[in-house]
Amino acid sequence: MTRENIICPSCETQIFATVPLGQQIICVSLKQGDPAAFGAKYKSASRCTNCNKSFTCYTNNKHECLVS
């Protein structure tokens, strides 16, 4: 697992999110949906350590290109 700096989509606090090795965060959202709708391949649930709200991290493998 690796850690990435993100901004909580609820309280806008800078926190760390852990993602599987070889992946990068594309988007974080309070809404859950199909990863493809967010331009991602995978999704995982996370929780803010400041406000304790749940949100979703959408990720891709680092070597994959996003196609619009």
PDB file of C-alpha atoms in Angstrom:
ATOM      1  CA  MET A   1       0.000   0.000   0.000  1.00  0.00           C
ATOM      2  CA  THR A   2       1.088   3.574  -0.643  1.00  0.00           C
ATOM      3  CA  ARG A   3      -0.137   6.830   0.867  1.00  0.00           C
ATOM      4  CA  GLU A   4      -1.372   9.795  -1.139  1.00  0.00           C
ATOM      5  CA  ASN A   5      -2.257  13.278   0.071  1.00  0.00           C
ATOM      6  CA  ILE A   6      -5.886  14.110  -0.625  1.00  0.00           C
ATOM      7  CA  ILE A   7      -8.437  16.713   0.426  1.00  0.00           C
ATOM      8  CA  CYS A   8     -11.475  15.314   2.246  1.00  0.00           C
ATOM      9  CA  PRO A   9     -14.520  16.027   0.042  1.00  0.00           C
ATOM     10  CA  SER A  10     -16.600  16.776   3.144  1.00  0.00           C
ATOM     11  CA  CYS A  11     -14.521  18.983   5.469  1.00  0.00           C
ATOM     12  CA  GLU A  12     -11.717  19.941   3.030  1.00  0.00           C
ATOM     13  CA  THR A  13      -8.976  18.845   5.444  1.00  0.00           C
ATOM     14  CA  GLN A  14      -5.770  17.494   3.941  1.00  0.00           C
ATOM     15  CA  ILE A  15      -5.408  13.812   4.912  1.00  0.00           C
ATOM     16  CA  PHE A  16      -3.614  10.694   3.720  1.00  0.00           C
ATOM     17  CA  ALA A  17      -5.404   7.931   1.833  1.00  0.00           C
ATOM     18  CA  THR A  18      -3.878   4.509   1.312  1.00  0.00           C
ATOM     19  CA  VAL A  19      -4.087   2.911  -2.114  1.00  0.00           C
ATOM     20  CA  PRO A  20      -2.753  -0.379  -3.453  1.00  0.00           C
ATOM     21  CA  LEU A  21       0.814  -0.291  -4.731  1.00  0.00           C
ATOM     22  CA  GLY A  22       0.872   0.646  -8.426  1.00  0.00           C
ATOM     23  CA  GLN A  23      -2.390   2.617  -8.321  1.00  0.00           C
ATOM     24  CA  GLN A  24      -3.085   6.330  -8.152  1.00  0.00           C
ATOM     25  CA  ILE A  25      -6.146   8.232  -6.996  1.00  0.00           C
ATOM     26  CA  ILE A  26      -8.129   9.796  -9.830  1.00  0.00           C
ATOM     27  CA  CYS A  27     -10.979  11.274  -7.793  1.00  0.00           C
ATOM     28  CA  VAL A  28     -12.495  11.323  -4.292  1.00  0.00           C
ATOM     29  CA  SER A  29     -16.231  11.791  -3.887  1.00  0.00           C
ATOM     30  CA  LEU A  30     -19.012  11.652  -1.310  1.00  0.00           C
ATOM     31  CA  LYS A  31     -21.121   9.972  -4.002  1.00  0.00           C
ATOM     32  CA  GLN A  32     -20.696   6.321  -4.887  1.00  0.00           C
ATOM     33  CA  GLY A  33     -21.078   5.113  -8.423  1.00  0.00           C
ATOM     34  CA  ASP A  34     -19.564   3.203 -11.275  1.00  0.00           C
ATOM     35  CA  PRO A  35     -15.808   3.877 -11.368  1.00  0.00           C
ATOM     36  CA  ALA A  36     -15.981   4.451 -15.145  1.00  0.00           C
ATOM     37  CA  ALA A  37     -18.291   7.420 -14.532  1.00  0.00           C
ATOM     38  CA  PHE A  38     -15.401   9.019 -12.623  1.00  0.00           C
ATOM     39  CA  GLY A  39     -12.761   8.072 -15.210  1.00  0.00           C
ATOM     40  CA  ALA A  40     -11.408   5.282 -13.005  1.00  0.00           C
ATOM     41  CA  LYS A  41     -11.181   1.511 -12.960  1.00  0.00           C
ATOM     42  CA  TYR A  42     -11.469   0.754  -9.224  1.00  0.00           C
ATOM     43  CA  LYS A  43     -13.166   2.222  -6.165  1.00  0.00           C
ATOM     44  CA  SER A  44     -12.638   1.825  -2.440  1.00  0.00           C
ATOM     45  CA  ALA A  45     -14.262   3.217   0.679  1.00  0.00           C
ATOM     46  CA  SER A  46     -12.346   5.558   2.968  1.00  0.00           C
ATOM     47  CA  ARG A  47     -13.091   7.570   6.095  1.00  0.00           C
ATOM     48  CA  CYS A  48     -11.781  11.001   7.039  1.00  0.00           C
ATOM     49  CA  THR A  49      -9.748  11.050  10.248  1.00  0.00           C
ATOM     50  CA  ASN A  50     -10.875  14.638  10.929  1.00  0.00           C
ATOM     51  CA  CYS A  51     -14.662  14.674  10.352  1.00  0.00           C
ATOM     52  CA  ASN A  52     -15.194  10.867  10.372  1.00  0.00           C
ATOM     53  CA  LYS A  53     -17.320  10.961   7.185  1.00  0.00           C
ATOM     54  CA  SER A  54     -17.078   8.182   4.624  1.00  0.00           C
ATOM     55  CA  PHE A  55     -16.131   8.880   1.033  1.00  0.00           C
ATOM     56  CA  THR A  56     -15.059   6.920  -2.023  1.00  0.00           C
ATOM     57  CA  CYS A  57     -11.631   6.902  -3.661  1.00  0.00           C
ATOM     58  CA  TYR A  58     -11.545   6.118  -7.371  1.00  0.00           C
ATOM     59  CA  THR A  59      -8.242   4.763  -8.683  1.00  0.00           C
ATOM     60  CA  ASN A  60      -6.474   3.552 -11.813  1.00  0.00           C
ATOM     61  CA  ASN A  61      -3.272   1.643 -12.334  1.00  0.00           C
ATOM     62  CA  LYS A  62      -0.446   4.171 -12.737  1.00  0.00           C
ATOM     63  CA  HIS A  63       0.520   2.886 -16.187  1.00  0.00           C
ATOM     64  CA  GLU A  64      -2.999   3.209 -17.661  1.00  0.00           C
ATOM     65  CA  CYS A  65      -4.019   6.269 -19.636  1.00  0.00           C
ATOM     66  CA  LEU A  66      -7.369   7.943 -19.145  1.00  0.00           C
ATOM     67  CA  VAL A  67      -9.506   8.115 -22.248  1.00  0.00           C
ATOM     68  CA  SER A  68     -12.267  10.712 -22.408  1.00  0.00           C
TER      69      SER A  68
END
